[in-house]
Structures are given as C-alpha cells and as structure tokens.
C-alpha positions as a LaTeX table, in Angstrom:
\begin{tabular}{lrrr}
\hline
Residue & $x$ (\AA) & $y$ (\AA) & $z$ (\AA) \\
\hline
Unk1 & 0.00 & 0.00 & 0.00 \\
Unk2 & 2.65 & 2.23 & 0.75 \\
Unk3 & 4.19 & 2.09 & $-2.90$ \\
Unk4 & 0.88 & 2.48 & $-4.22$ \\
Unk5 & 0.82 & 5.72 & $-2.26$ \\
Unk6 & 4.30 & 6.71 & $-3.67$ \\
Unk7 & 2.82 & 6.12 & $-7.17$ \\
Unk8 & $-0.38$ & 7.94 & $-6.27$ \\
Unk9 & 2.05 & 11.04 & $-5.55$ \\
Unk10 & 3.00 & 11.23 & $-8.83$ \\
Unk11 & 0.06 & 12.30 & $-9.95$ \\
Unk12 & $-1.23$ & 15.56 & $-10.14$ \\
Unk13 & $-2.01$ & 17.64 & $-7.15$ \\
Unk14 & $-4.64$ & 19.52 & $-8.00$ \\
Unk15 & $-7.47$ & 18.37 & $-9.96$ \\
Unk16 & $-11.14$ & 17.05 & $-9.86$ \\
Unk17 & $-10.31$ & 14.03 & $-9.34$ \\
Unk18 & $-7.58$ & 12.51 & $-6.65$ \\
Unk19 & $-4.78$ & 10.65 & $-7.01$ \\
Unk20 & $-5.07$ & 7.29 & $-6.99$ \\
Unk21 & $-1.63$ & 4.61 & $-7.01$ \\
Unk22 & $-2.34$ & 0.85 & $-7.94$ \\
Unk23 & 0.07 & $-2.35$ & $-7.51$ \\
Unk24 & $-1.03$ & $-5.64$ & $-8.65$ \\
Unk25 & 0.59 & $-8.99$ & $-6.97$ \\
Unk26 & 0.70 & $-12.30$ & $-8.64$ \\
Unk27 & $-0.46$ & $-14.46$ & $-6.26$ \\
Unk28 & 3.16 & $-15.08$ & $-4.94$ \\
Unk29 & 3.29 & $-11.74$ & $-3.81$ \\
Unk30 & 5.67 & $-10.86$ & $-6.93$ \\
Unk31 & 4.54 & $-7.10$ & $-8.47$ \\
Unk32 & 2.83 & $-7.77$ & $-11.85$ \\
Unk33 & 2.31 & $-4.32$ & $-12.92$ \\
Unk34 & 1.78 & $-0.78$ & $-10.81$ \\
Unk35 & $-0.02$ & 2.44 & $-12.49$ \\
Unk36 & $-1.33$ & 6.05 & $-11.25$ \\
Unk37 & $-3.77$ & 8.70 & $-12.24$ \\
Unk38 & $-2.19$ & 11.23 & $-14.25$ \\
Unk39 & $-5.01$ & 13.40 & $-14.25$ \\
Unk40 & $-8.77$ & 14.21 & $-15.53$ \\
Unk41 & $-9.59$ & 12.34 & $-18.49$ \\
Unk42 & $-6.42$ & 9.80 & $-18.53$ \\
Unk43 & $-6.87$ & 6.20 & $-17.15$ \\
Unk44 & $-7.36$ & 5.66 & $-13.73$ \\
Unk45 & $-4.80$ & 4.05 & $-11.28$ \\
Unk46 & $-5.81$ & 0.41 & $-11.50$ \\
Unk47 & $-6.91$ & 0.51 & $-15.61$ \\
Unk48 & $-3.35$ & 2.17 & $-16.17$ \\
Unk49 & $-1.52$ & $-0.88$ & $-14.32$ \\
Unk50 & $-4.05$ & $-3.26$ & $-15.68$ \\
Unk51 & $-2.64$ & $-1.53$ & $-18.83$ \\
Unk52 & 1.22 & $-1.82$ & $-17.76$ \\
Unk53 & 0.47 & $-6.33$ & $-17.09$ \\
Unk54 & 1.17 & $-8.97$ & $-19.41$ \\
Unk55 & $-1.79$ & $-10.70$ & $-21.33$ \\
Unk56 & $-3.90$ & $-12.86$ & $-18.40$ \\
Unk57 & $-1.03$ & $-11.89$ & $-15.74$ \\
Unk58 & $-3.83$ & $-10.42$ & $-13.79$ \\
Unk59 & $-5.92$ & $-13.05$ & $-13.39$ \\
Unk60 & $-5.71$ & $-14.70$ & $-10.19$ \\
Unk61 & $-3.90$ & $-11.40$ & $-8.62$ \\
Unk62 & $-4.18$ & $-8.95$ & $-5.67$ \\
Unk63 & $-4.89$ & $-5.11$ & $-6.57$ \\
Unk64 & $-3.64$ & $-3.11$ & $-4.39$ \\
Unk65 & $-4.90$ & 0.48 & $-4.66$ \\
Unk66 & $-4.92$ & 3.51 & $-2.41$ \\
Unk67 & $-8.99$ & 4.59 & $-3.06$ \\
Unk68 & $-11.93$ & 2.25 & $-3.40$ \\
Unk69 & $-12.10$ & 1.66 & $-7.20$ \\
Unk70 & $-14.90$ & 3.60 & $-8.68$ \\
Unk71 & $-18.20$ & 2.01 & $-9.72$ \\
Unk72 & $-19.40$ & 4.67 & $-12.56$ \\
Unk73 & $-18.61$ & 5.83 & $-15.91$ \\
Unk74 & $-17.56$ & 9.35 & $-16.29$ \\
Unk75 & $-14.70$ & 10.40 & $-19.20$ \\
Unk76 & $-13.34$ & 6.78 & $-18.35$ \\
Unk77 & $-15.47$ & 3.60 & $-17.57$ \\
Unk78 & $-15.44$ & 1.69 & $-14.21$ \\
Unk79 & $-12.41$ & 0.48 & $-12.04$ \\
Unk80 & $-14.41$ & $-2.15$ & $-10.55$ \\
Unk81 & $-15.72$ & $-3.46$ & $-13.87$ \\
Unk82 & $-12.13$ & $-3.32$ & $-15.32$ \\
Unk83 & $-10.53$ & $-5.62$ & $-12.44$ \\
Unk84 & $-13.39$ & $-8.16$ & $-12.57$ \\
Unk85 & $-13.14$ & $-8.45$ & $-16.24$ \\
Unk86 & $-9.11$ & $-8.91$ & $-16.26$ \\
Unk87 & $-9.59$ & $-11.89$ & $-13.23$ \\
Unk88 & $-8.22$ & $-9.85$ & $-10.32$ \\
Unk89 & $-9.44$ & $-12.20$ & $-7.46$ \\
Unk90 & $-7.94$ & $-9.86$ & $-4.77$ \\
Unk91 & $-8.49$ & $-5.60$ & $-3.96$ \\
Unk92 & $-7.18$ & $-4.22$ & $-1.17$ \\
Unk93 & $-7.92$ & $-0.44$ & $-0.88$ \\
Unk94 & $-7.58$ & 2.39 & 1.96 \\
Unk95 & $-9.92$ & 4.61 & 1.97 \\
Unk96 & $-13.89$ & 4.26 & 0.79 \\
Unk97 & $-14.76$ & 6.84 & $-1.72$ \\
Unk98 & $-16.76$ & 9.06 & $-0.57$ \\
Unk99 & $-18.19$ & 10.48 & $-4.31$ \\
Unk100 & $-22.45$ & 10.21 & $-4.53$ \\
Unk101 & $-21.78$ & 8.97 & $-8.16$ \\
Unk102 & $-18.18$ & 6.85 & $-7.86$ \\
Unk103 & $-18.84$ & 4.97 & $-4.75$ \\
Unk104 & $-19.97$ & 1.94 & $-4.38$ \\
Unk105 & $-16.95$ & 0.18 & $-6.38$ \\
Unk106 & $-16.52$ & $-2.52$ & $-3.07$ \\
Unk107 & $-19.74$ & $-3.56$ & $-3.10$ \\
Unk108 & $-19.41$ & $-4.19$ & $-6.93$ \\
Unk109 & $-16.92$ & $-6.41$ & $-6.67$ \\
Unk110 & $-18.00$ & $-8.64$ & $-3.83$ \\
Unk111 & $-20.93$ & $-9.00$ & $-5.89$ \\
Unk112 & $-18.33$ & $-10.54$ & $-8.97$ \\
Unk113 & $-16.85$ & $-13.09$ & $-6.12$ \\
Unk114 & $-13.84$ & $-11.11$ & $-6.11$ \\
Unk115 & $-12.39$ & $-11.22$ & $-2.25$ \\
Unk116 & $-12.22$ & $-7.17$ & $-1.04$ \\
Unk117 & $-10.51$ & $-5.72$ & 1.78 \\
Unk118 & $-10.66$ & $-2.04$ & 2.69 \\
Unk119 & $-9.23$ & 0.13 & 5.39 \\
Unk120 & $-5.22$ & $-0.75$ & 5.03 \\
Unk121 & $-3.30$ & 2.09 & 6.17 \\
Unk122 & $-6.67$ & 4.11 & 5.88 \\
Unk123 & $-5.02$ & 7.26 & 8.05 \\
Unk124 & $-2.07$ & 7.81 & 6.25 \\
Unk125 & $-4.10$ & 7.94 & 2.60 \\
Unk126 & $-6.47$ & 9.67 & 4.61 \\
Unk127 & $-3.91$ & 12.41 & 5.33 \\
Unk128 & $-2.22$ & 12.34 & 1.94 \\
Unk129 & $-6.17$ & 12.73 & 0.16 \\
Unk130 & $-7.52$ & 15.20 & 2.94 \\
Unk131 & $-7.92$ & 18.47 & 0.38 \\
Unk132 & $-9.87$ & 16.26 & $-2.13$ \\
Unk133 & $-11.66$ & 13.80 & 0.86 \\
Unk134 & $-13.01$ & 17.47 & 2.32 \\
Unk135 & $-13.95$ & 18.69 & $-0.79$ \\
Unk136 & $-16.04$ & 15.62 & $-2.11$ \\
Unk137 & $-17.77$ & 14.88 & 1.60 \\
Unk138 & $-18.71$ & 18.83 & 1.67 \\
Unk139 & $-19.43$ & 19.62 & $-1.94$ \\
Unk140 & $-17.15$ & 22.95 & $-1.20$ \\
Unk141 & $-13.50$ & 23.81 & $-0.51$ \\
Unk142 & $-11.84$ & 23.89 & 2.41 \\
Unk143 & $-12.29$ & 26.99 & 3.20 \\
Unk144 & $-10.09$ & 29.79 & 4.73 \\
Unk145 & $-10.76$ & 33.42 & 6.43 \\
Unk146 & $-7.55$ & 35.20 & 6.28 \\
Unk147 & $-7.56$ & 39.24 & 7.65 \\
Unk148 & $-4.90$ & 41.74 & 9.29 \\
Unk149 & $-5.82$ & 44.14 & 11.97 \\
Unk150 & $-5.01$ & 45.95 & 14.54 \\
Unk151 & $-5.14$ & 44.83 & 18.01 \\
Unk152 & $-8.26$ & 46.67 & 18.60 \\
Unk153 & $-9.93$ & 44.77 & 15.57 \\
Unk154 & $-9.36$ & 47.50 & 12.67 \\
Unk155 & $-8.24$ & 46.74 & 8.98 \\
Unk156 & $-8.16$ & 49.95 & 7.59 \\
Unk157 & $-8.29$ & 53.15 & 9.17 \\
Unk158 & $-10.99$ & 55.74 & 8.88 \\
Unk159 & $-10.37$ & 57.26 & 5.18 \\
Unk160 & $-9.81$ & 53.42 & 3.92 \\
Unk161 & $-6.35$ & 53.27 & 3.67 \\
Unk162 & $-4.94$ & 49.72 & 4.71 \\
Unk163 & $-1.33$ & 49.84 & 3.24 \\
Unk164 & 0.15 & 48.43 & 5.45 \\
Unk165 & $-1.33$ & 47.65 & 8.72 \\
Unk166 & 1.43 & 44.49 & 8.98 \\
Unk167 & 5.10 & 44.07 & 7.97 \\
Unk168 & 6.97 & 42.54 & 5.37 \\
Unk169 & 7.31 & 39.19 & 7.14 \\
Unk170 & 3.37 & 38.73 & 7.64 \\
Unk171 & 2.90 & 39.78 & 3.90 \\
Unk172 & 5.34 & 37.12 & 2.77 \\
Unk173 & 3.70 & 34.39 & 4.71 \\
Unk174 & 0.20 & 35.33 & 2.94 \\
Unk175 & 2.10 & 35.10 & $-0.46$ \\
Unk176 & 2.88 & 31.36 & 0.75 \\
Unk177 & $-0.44$ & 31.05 & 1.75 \\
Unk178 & $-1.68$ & 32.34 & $-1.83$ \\
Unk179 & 0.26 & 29.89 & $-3.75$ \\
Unk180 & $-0.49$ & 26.90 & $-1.55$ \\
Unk181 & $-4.39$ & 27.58 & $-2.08$ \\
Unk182 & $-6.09$ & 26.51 & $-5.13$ \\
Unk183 & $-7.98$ & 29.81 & $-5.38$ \\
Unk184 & $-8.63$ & 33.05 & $-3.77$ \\
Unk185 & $-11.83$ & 34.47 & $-3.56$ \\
Unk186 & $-13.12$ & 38.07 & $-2.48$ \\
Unk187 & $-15.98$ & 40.16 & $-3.24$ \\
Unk188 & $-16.90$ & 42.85 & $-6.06$ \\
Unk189 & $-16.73$ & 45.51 & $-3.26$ \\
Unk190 & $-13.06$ & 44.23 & $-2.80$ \\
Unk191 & $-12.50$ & 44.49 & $-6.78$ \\
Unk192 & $-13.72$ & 47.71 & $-7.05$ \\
Unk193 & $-12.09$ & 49.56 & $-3.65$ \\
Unk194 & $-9.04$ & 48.16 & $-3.91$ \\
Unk195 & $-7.84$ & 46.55 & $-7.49$ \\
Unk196 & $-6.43$ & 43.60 & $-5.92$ \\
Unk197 & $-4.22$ & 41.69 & $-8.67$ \\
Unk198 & $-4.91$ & 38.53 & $-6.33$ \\
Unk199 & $-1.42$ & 37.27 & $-7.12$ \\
Unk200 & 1.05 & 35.24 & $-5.23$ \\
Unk201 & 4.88 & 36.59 & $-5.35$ \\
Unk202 & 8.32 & 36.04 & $-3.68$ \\
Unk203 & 9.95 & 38.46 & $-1.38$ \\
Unk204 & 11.58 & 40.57 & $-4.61$ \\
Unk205 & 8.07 & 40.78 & $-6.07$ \\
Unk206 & 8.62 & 37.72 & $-8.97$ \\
Unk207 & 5.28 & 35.62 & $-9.84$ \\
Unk208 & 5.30 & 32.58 & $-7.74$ \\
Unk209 & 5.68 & 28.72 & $-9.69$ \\
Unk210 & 1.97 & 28.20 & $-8.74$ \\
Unk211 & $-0.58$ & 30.83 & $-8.84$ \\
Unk212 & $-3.81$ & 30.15 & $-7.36$ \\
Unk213 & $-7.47$ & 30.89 & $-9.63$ \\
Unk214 & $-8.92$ & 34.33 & $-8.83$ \\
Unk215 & $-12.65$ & 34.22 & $-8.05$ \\
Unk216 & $-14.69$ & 37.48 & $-7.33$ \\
Unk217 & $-18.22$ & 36.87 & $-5.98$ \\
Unk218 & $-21.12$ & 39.37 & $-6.19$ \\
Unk219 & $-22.78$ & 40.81 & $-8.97$ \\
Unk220 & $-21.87$ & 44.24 & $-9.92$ \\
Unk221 & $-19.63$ & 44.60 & $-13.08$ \\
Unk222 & $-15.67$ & 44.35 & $-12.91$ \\
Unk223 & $-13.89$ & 47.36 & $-14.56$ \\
Unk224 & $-11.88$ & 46.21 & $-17.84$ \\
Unk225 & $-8.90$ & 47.92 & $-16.76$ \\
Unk226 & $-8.87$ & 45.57 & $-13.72$ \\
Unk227 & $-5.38$ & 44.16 & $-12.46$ \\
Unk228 & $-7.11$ & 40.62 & $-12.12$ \\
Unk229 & $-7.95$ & 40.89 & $-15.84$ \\
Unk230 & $-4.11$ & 40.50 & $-16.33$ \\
Unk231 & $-4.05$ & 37.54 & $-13.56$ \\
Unk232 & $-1.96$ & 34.00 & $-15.05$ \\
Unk233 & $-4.96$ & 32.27 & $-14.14$ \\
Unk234 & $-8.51$ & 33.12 & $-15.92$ \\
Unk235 & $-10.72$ & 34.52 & $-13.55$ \\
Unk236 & $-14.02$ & 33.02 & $-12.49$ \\
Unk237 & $-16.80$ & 35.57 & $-12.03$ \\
Unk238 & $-19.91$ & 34.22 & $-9.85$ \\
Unk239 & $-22.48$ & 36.61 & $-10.16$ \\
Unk240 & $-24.31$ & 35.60 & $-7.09$ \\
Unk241 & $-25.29$ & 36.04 & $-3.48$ \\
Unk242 & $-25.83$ & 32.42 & $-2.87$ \\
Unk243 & $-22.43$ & 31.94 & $-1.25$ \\
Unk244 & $-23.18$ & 28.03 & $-0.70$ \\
Unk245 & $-24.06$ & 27.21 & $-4.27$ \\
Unk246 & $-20.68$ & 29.59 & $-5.25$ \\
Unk247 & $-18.46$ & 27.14 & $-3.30$ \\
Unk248 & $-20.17$ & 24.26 & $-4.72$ \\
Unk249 & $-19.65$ & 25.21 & $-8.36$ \\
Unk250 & $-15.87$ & 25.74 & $-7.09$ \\
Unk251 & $-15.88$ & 21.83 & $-5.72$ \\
Unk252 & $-17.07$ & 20.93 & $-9.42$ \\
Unk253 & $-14.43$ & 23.08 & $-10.92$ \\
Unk254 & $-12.18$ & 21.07 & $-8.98$ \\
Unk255 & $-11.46$ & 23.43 & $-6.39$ \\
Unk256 & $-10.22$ & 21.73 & $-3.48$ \\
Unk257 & $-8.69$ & 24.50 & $-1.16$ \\
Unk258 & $-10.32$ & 28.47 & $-0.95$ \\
Unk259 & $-8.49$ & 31.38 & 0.51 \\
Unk260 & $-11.02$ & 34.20 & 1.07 \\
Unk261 & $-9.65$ & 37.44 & 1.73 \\
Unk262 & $-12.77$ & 39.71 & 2.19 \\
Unk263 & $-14.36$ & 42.76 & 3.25 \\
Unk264 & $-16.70$ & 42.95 & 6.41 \\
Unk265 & $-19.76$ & 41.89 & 4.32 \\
Unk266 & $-18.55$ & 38.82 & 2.76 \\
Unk267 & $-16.96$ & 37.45 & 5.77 \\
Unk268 & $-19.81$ & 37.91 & 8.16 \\
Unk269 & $-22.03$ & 36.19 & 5.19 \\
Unk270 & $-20.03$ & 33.02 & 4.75 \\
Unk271 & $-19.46$ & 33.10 & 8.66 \\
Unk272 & $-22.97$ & 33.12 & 8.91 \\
Unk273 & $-23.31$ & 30.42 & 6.86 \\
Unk274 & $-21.29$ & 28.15 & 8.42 \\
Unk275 & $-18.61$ & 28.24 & 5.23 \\
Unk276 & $-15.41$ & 29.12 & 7.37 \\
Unk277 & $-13.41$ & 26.15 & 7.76 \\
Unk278 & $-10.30$ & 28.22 & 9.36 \\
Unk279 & $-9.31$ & 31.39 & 9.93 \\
Unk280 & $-5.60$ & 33.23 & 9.52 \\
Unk281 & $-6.00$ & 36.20 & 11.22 \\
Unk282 & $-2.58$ & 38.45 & 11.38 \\
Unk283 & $-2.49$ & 41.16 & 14.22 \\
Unk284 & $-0.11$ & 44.20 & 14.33 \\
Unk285 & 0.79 & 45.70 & 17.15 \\
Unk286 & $-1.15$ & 48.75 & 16.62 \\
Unk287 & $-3.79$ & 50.97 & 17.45 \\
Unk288 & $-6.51$ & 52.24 & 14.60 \\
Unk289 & $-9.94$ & 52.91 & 16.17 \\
Unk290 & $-12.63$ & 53.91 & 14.27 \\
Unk291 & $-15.26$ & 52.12 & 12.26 \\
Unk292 & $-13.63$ & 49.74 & 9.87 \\
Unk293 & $-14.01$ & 46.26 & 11.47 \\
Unk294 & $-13.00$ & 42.97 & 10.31 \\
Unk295 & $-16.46$ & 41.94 & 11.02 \\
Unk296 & $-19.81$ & 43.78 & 11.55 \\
Unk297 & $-22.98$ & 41.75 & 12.36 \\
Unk298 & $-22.51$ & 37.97 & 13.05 \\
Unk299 & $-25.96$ & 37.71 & 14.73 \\
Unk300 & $-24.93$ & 37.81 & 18.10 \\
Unk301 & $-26.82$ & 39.51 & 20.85 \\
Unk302 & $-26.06$ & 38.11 & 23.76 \\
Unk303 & $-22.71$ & 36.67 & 25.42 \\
Unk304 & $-24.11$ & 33.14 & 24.98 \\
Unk305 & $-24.60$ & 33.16 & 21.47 \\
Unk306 & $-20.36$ & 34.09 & 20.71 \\
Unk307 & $-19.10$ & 32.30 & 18.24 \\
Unk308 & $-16.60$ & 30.11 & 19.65 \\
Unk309 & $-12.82$ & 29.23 & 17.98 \\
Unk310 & $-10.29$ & 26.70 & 18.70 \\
Unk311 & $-7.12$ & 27.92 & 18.52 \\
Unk312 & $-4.87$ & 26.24 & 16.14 \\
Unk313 & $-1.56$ & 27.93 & 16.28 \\
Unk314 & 0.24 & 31.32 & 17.14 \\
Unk315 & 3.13 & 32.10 & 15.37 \\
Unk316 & 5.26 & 35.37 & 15.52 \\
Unk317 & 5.97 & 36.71 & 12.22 \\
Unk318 & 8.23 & 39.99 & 12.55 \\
Unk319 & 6.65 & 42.47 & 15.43 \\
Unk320 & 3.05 & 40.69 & 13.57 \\
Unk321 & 1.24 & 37.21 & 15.05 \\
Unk322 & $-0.70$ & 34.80 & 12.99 \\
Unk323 & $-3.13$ & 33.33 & 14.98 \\
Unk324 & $-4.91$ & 30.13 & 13.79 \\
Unk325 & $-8.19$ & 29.20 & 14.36 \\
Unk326 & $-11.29$ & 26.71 & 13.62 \\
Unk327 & $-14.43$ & 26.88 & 14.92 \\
Unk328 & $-15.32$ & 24.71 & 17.73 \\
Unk329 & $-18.78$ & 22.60 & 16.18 \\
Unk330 & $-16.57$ & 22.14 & 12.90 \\
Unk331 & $-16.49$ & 18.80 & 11.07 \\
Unk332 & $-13.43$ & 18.65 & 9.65 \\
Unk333 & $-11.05$ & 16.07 & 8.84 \\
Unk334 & $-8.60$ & 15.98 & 11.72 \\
Unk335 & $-5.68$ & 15.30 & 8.64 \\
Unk336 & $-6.17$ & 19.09 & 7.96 \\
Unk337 & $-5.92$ & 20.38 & 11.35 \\
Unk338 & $-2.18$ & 21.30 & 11.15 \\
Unk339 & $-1.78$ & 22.08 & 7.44 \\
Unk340 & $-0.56$ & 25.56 & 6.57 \\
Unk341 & $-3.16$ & 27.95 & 5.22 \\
Unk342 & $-3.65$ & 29.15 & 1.95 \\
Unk343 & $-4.68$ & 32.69 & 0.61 \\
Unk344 & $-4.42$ & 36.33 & $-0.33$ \\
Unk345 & $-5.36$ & 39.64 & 0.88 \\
Unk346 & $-4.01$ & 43.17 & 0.99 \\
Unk347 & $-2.76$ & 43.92 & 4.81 \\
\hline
\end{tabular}
C-alpha cells in the first residue's frame, strides 16, 4: 500500500479528481504491474496498471490500490468493472470513496466473487487525500478566512487606507499562503475599492511557480482595466449572493482549497453560513480605532450566542502574530488540522 501511495504522488495535485496509485501482486506476492492517475480524463490508477500487465497476468492477482475503485462511468469507464473483467481475485484499498456517483466500487466487486478488503493504512491515505476527501464529503472547498488588523480589531483606518497595517514578514507568509491555495476568492466591493491583482509573489516581487485561480463573488460589473484581468490564471466571475451554491460550483471546478480574503460583508455572510473552515487572522501591534471592522454583524446579541474558535496555532511573524483558528462545532477532517493555510489579501 505504501508504494501504491508513492505512485499515487505522482500524480497531479490539483485536480477534480484525486490521485489514486495501484500495484497488482501475482499471487506469490511478486509485483505484476503498478499504475497512477495522471489526471482528468487519462486512465485511472488500476486501468493504467491493468494496462502496464502482461496478457492474463492479472488473473488470479491482488490489486492493491490507495482509493476504493470507482463504480461509474464518467470520461473513463469503471475500475471495478475493469478488475473483474481482467480476473483480479484480490483488492485491497484504503480509503472508501466518498463520491455520490463513484462509490460503491466494493460492493461491486464482492458482488463478482472477487475477495475485497478495505481500510489498510486508511489514516495515512487519509492524510495524503484530505484536500480532495473534504472537498467531495462537503461539496465545497476547504475553506479559509484570512484578515490583518489591529489589536483593537481594525483593517483599515478611517479614510480606507490599509497599506500596510502588517510588515513585510506577515505579507510574505500570505504570499505562501496564496500559492499553496487553489484559489482566492473576495468580493466585487473588494474588486472595485481596492484593485487587488490577487497574485502570489516572492519576497523581490517575482510571480510565484503556482498561482492560485482568482474568483470574485457578487454581482456588480468588474472594470476592464482591472489588475485581475491581467491575472496568469482566468478569472471566475460568480455573479451571485448564494455563497453556498458559489463554493459548490468551485468543488465541481475542482477546487479543493479556498483562501477568502474579504471585506466585512462577505466574511460575516459566509461566517454566517457556516462556510469558514479556518481562519488566519494576522495582528499588528497597533492601534486604529474607528469604524472599519474585520467583522460587523454575526448575529450575536447576547454573550451566549459568541461564536466560539479553537485555537490552532500562534506564530510570531516579525513584530506581527498569525493566529490560527477553527471553529469549535466544525467537522473537519482531523488530517487538515495542522496544514498551513492558503490565501491572499491586501494587509
């Protein structure tokens, strides 16, 4: 199992669909062929090393793959169907799949008389699939708040000016952030008071290797003189208040991991909502006052209805703190809990 997981690493990280290593064992134990995903549309893991094996040097063998082989036909036709047909009489997997559509790939096989075992090493695949495991079981990204304020709560001070509340050491972490998140979404209000570019760059100002998708929400017009227009990725406009049914088209774009950086209006909405999975909240050592919040109305009118956080991490960055945090009733995959975050957002 582990060497199918070393296989499954080759694959592409980002993606609809996960990746996926395969070994298949003669029955004395010898490795017959091994495959991976390479991404949507190519073979999956166990039709590739079905692919890779000698005529009839699968029947009789044990498949050995890291995700319960899928039971549907999407751009490619069923895993399950494809072992039963080449003989396999063995499939040991590690995690179920979790997919309304794929799942169901176990039972399918049992049903053919072919012996299944699942569960093998189930935490560590787990761990390695936990961006595309959250994304499928939620039908959204993971999903991260990021701000930087004040001590006393402020991101900008009175006339709107933000630039910079935090230091260079803070902003460089939120770069790494940015290019470890799939994309970054904000709101049109963002777009059109501050003409983010919603890029993520090195410490001399150079394009990172990975740059994650820019996604404005909302649905007042973006100016064409825009800095996101000249973005590497394409943007993705959703011209819509429905916040839950934006992240979900994000899941089906194959969005796995979101890194909001928003104004007080879209965070309180998708904290309403229950849509914050984490939040990366930077605090300077300074003093702003006046009205411009991270936050305005989250509903709560009383002491007993706070919102409550567990606190992830704080780390000192410069005279600046990131503090980590996830709310308390979340169900998140505990794989997750100590990855870095991912996002943007002027400071």
């Amino acid at each position: 199992m582990r060497r199918a997981l070393a296989l499954a690493a080759l694959g592409p990280a980002r993606g609809v669909n996960p990746r996926v290593g395969c070994v298949i064992l003669s029955a004395s134990g010898e490795v017959v062929a091994e495959g991976w995903h390479r991404g949507a549309g190519t073979a999956h893991a166990e039709v590739d090393a079905l692919s890779q094996a000698a005529d009839g040097a699968a029947r009789g063998a044990t498949a050995v793959v890291t995700l319960e082989p899928c039971n549907h036909t999407g751009r490619t036709g069923p895993c399950s169907e494809a072992l039963i047909a080449a003989g396999v009489a063995r499939v040991v997997f590690a995690v179920d799949d979790p997919g309304a559509r794929s799942r169901g790939g176990a039972a399918r096989l049992r049903e053919a008389g072919v012996d299944v075992i699942g569960g093998v090493l189930a935490d560590e695949v787990e761990g390695f699939l936990a961006d595309w495991l959250f994304a499928v079981r939620h039908d959204r990204p993971f999903t991260t708040l990021k701000w930087a304020s004040s001590l006393d709560g402020r991101t900008a001070a009175a006339d709107g000016t933000s630039r910079w509340i935090t230091g260079p050491a803070a902003r460089e972490r939120v770069h790494e952030q940015r290019a470890a998140s799939d994309a970054i979404l904000v709101g049109t209000g963002t777009v059109l008071a501050d003409d983010p570019s919603l890029t993520a760059r090195d410490a001399a100002g150079a394009l990172r290797e990975h740059q994650p998708v820019p996604v404005v929400v909302g649905l007042r017009g973006i100016p064409d003189d825009a800095a996101l227009w000249n973005h590497p990725q394409a943007p993705i406009l959703l011209k819509t208040h429905e916040l839950r049914d934006a992240l979900h088209e994000l899941q089906q774009r194959g969005i796995r991991s979101l890194y909001v950086e928003a104004g007080p209006t879209l965070a309180d909405a998708l904290i309403a909502a229950d849509l914050v999975d984490e939040f990366a909240i930077y605090l300077a050592p300074t003093l702003i006052g006046g009205p411009r919040t991270a936050t305005g109305d989250l509903g709560v009118r009383s002491i007993m209805e706070q919102r409550r956080l567990e606190l992830g991490s704080v780390e000192r960055l410069g005279d600046d703190v990131l503090i980590t945090a996830r709310p308390v009733a979340a169900d998140l995959h505990s794989s997750l809990r100590d990855e870095p975050i991912s996002g943007h957002a002027a400071h």
